[in-house]
Coordinates of C-alpha atoms and ligand atoms in Angstrom, one line a residue:
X1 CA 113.1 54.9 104.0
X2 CA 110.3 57.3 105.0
X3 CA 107.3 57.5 103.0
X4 CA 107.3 60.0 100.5
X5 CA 104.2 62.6 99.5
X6 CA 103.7 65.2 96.8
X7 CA 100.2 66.4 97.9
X8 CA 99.5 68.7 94.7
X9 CA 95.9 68.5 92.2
X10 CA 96.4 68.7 88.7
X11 CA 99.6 70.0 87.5
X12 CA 100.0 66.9 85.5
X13 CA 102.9 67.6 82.4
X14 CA 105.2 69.6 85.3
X15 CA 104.9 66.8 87.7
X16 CA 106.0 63.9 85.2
X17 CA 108.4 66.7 84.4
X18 CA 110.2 66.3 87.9
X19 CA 109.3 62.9 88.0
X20 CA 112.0 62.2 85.8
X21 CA 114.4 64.7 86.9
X22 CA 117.4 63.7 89.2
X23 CA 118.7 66.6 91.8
X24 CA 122.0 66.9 89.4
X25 CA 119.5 67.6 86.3
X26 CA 117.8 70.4 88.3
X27 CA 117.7 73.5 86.0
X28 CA 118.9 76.8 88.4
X29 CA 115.4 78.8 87.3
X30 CA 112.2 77.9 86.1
X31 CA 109.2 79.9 85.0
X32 CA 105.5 78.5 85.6
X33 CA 102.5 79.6 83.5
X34 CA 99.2 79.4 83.1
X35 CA 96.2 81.1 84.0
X36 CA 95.5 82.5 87.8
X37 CA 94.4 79.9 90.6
X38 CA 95.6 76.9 89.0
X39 CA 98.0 75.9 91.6
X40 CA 101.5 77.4 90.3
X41 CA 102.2 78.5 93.7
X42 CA 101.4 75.9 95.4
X43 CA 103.2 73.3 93.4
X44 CA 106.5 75.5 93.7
X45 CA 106.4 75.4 97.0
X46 CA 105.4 71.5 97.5
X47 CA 109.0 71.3 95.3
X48 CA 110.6 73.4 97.8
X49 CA 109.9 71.6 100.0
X50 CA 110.2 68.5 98.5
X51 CA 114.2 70.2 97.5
X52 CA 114.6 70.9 101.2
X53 CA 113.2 68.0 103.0
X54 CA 115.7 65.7 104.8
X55 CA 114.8 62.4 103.7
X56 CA 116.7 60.7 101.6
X57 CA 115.4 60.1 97.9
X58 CA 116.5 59.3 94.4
X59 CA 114.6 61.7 92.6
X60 CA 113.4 65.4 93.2
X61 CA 109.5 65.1 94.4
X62 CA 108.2 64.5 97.5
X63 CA 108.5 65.5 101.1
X64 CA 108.1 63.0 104.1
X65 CA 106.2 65.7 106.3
X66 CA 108.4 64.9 109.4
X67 CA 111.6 65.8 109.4
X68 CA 112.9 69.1 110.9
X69 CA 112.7 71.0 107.6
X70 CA 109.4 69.7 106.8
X71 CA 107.8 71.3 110.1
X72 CA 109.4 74.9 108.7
X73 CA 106.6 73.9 106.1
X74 CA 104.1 73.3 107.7
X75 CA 102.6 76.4 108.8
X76 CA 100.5 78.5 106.4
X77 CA 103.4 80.4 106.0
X78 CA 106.9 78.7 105.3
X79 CA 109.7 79.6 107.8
X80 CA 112.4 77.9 106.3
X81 CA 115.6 80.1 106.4
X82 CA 116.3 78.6 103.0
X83 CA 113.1 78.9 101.2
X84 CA 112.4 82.7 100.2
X85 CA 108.9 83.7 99.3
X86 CA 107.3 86.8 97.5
X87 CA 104.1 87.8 95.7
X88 CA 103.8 90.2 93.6
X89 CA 105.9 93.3 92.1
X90 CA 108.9 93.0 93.0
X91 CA 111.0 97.0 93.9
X92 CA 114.7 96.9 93.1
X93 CA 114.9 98.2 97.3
X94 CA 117.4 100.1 98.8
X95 CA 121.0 99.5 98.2
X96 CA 122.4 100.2 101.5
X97 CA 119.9 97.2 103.0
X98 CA 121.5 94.7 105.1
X99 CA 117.7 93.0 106.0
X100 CA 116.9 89.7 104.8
X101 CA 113.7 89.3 104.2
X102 CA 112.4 88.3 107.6
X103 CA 113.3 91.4 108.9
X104 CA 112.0 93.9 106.2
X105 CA 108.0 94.1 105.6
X106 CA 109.1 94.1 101.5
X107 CA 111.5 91.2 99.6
X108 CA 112.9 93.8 97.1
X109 CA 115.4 92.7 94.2
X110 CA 117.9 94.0 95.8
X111 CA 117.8 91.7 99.3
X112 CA 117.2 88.5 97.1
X113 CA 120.7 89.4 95.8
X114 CA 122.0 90.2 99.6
X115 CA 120.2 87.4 101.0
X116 CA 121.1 84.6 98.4
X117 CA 124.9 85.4 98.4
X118 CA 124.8 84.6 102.0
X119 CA 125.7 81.1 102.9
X120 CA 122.4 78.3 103.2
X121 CA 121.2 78.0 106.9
X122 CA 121.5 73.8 106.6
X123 CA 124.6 74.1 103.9
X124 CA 122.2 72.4 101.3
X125 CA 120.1 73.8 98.4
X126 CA 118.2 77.3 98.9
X127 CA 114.9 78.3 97.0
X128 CA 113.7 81.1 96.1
X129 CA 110.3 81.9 94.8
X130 CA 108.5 84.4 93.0
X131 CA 105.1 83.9 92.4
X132 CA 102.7 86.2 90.1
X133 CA 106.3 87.6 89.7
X134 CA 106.3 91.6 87.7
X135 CA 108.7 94.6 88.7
X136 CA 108.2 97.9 89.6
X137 CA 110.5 99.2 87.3
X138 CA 113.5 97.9 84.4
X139 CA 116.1 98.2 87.2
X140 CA 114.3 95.5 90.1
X141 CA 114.1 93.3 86.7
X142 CA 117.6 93.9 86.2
X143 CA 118.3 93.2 89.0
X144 CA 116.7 89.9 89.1
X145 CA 118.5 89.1 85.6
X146 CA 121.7 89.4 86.5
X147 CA 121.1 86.8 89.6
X148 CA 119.5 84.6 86.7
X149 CA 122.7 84.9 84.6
X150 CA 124.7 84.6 87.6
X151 CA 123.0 82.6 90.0
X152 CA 125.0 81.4 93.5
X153 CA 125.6 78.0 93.7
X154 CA 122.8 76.1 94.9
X155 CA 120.0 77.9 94.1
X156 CA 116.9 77.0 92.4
X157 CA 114.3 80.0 91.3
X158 CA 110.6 79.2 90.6
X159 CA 109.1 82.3 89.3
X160 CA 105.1 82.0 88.3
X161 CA 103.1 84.2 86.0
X162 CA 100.1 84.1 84.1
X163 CA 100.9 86.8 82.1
X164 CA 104.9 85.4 81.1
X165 CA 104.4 88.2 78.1
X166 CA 104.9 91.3 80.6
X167 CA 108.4 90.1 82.0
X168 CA 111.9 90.6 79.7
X169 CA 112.5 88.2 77.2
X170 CA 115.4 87.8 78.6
X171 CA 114.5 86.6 82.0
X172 CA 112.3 84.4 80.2
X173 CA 115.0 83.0 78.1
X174 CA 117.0 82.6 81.4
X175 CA 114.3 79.9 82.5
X176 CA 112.8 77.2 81.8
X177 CA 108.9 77.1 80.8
X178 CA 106.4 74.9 81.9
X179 CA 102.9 75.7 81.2
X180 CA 100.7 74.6 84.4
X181 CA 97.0 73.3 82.8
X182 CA 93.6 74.5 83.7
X183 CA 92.4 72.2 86.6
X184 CA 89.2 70.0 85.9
X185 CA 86.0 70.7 87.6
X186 CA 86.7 67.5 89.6
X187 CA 90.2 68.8 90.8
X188 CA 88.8 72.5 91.7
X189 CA 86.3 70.5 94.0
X190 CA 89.1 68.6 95.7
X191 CA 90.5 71.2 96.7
X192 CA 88.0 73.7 97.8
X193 CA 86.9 70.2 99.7
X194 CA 90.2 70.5 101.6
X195 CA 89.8 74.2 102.3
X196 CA 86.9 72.8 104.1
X197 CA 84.1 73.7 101.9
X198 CA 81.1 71.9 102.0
X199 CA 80.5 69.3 99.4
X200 CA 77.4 71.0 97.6
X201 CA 79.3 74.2 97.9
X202 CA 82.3 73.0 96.6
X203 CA 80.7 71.4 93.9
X204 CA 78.3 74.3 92.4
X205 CA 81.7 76.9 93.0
X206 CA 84.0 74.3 90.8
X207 CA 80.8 74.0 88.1
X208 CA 81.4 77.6 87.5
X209 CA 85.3 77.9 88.2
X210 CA 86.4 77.7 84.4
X211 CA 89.2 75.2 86.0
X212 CA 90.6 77.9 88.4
X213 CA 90.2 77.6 92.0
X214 CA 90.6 81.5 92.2
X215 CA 87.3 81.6 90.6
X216 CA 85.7 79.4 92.3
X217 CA 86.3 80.9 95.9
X218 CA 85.7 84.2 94.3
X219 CA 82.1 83.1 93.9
X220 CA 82.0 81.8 97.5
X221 CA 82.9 84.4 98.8
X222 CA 80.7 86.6 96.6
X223 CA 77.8 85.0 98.4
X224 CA 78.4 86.1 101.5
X225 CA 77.1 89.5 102.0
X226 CA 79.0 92.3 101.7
X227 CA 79.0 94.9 104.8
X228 CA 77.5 97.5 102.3
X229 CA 74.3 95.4 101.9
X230 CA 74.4 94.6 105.5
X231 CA 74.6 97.9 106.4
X232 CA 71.6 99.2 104.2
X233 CA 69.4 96.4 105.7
X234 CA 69.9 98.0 109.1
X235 CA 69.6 101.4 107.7
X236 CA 65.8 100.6 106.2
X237 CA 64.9 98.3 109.0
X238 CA 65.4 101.1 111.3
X239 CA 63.8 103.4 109.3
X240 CA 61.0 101.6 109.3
X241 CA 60.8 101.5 113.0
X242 CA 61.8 97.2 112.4
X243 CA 64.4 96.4 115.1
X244 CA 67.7 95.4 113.3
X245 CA 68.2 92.0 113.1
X246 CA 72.1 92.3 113.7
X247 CA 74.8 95.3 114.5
X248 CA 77.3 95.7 111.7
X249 CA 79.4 97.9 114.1
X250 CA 83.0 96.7 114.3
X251 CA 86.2 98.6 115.0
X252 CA 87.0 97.1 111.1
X253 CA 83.3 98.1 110.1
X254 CA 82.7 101.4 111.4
X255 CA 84.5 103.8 109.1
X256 CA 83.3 102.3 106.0
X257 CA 79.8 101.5 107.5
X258 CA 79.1 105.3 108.4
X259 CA 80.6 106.0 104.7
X260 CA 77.7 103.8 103.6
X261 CA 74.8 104.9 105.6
X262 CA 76.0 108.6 104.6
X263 CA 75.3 107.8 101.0
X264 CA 72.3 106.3 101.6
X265 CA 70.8 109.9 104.0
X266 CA 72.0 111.7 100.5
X267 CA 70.5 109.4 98.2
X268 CA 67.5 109.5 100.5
X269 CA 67.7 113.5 100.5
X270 CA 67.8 113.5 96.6
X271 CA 64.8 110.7 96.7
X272 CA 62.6 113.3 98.8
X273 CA 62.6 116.5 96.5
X274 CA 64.6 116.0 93.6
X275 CA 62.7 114.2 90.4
X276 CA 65.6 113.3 87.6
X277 CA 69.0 113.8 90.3
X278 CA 70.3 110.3 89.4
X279 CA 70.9 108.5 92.7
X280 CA 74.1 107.1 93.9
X281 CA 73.1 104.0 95.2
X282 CA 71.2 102.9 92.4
X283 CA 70.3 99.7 93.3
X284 CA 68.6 100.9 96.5
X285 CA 66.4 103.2 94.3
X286 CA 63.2 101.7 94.6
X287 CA 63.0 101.4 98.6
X288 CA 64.4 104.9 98.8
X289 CA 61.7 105.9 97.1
X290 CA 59.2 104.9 99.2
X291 CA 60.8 106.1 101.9
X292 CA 58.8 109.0 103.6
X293 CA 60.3 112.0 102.8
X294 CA 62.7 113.5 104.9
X295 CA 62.6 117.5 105.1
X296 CA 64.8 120.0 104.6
X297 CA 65.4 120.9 108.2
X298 CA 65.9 117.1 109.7
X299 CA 67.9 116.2 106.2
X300 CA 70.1 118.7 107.7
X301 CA 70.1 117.2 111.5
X302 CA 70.8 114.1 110.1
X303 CA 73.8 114.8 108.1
X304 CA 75.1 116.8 111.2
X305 CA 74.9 113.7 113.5
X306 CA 76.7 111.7 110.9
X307 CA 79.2 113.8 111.1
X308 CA 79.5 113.9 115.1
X309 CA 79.4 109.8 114.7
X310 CA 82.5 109.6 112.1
X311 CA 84.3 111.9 114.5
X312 CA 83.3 109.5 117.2
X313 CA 84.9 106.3 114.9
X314 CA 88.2 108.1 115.2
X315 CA 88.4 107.7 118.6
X316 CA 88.5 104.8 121.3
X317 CA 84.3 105.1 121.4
X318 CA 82.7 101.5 121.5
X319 CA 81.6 101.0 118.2
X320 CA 78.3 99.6 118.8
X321 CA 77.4 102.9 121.0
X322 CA 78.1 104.6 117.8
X323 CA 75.5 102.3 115.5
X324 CA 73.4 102.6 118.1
X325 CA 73.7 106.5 118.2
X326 CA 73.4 106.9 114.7
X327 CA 70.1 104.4 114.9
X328 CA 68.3 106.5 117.1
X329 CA 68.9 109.4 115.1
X330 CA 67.5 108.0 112.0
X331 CA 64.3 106.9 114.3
X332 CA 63.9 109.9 115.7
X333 CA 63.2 111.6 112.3
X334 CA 59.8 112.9 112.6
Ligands
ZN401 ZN1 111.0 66.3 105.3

């Protein structure tokens, strides 16, 4: 017998759940809750594959890694043709749709239905799994509740939540609860660890996490600077005749870049003439300030070339020629 894992932090009272479960006592649908970024996901989807994997075992946890559905697994995105995933709201979808859901860009209600009264791929167990699970409208969860009710044979639905109060009562009385604990700050660390954080990272992001590894990458990712403050550190620094110490200018950066520096010639425009105009970017307020003031005539050259750039980001231009343009015009102000 292969050996057997169930690689999943926390989650203790639903794992000794399963532990004790046999594949005959499997329930058809469950509901996880608990607050965001606790791992609801994640441990629904260790259980699929756990349900799925080949190797033999008495109970229903644990996956050897290996075998031919295990590698459907093991990319960051599960391929199995039994194993359907979705996020999110969930549209009832068009009735007259004959694509699965690896065809159409959107699982609706409405293909979970199609796809799941299809025969499995391997003739074993399907799963299907909904996680932070809401509908668009009464009909998609209709639609999902009569599955529920009804569901073909061999099915098993995880659907996650942390807000189980917004779905029907009735889908909730068609499942079976388990409430998914906050992690530990040691647990959050683990696992940003394996996301390949660094350990003093990992462990001031999980001190502040509140138990939830959403948090905690929130605030890593927080810390790295935003393309907003990148950009206005290139806008002063070449205004102040400093050579930039990096170009922002990316196909992805350019259209919102230009938005930014645009904001920051008004604000700039306001800070030259206009006592008590509140300025938009606030926080910039004091080194707008001491800006030189720009005049009337160049304020208006300025805004002009702004312009010709942003029509410039729409088409196949390089993008740095167009930070670069836009740079020379705010160092040629006189
Ligand atoms: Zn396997």
């Amino acid at each position: 017998m292969s050996e057997l894992h169930f690689d999943v932090v926390g989650a203790e009272g639903p794992r000794r759940y399963f532990e004790g479960l046999t594949p005959q006592q499997l329930a058809h649908a469950y509901l996880f809750t608990g607050p965001a970024g606790i791992g609801k996901r994640t441990f629904a989807r260790r259980l699929a594959q756990s349900l799925l994997c080949l190797a033999p075992k008495s109970g229903v946890l644990g996956y050897d890694g290996t075998c031919a559905s295990c590698k459907l697994f093991s990319a960051e995105s599960a391929r199995h043709p039994d194993f359907l995933e979705h996020g999110g709201t969930l549209k009832i979808g068009d009735p007259d749709s004959r694509s699965g859901f690896y065809e159409s860009e959107e699982l609706s209600s409405r293909d979970i239905v199609h796809q799941l009264a299809l025969q499995s791929y391997s003739g074993g167990m399907r799963v299907l799994l909904l996680g932070d699970v809401s509908f668009s409208t009464h009909e998609a969860a209709n639609a999902l509740l009569k599955f529920l009710e009804e569901p073909p044979k061999g099915v098993v639905t995880f659907l996650t939540t942390a807000a189980p109060g917004r779905l029907l009562p009735t889908i909730r009385s068609r499942t079976i609860n388990l409430q998914f604990p906050l992690l530990s700050q040691a647990q959050v660390g683990e696992i940003l660890g394996r996301k390949h954080y660094g350990k003093e990272d990992a462990e001031r992001a999980a001190s502040l996490s509140g138990g939830s590894v959403t948090r905690a990458l929130a605030t890593l990712e927080g810390e790295e600077e935003s393309l907003r403050g990148q950009v206005a550190r290139w806008f002063f620094d070449s205004l102040d005749g400093r050579p930039p110490q990096d170009s922002w200018a990316t196909r992805d950066t350019l259209d919102d870049g230009l938005e930014t520096i645009k904001t920051l010639v008004r604000d700039w425009i306001v800070a030259s003439g206009h006592d008590g105009v509140a300025l938009v970017s606030s926080d910039y307020a004091q080194r707008l300030r001491k800006l030189k003031p720009i005049d009337k005539r160049a304020a208006v050259g300025l805004l002009g070339k702004l312009d010709d750039a942003q029509r410039l980001a729409r088409t196949n231009v390089n993008p740095a020629l167009v930070g670069e343009m836009v740079r020379m015009a705010l160092t040629s102000i006189p």
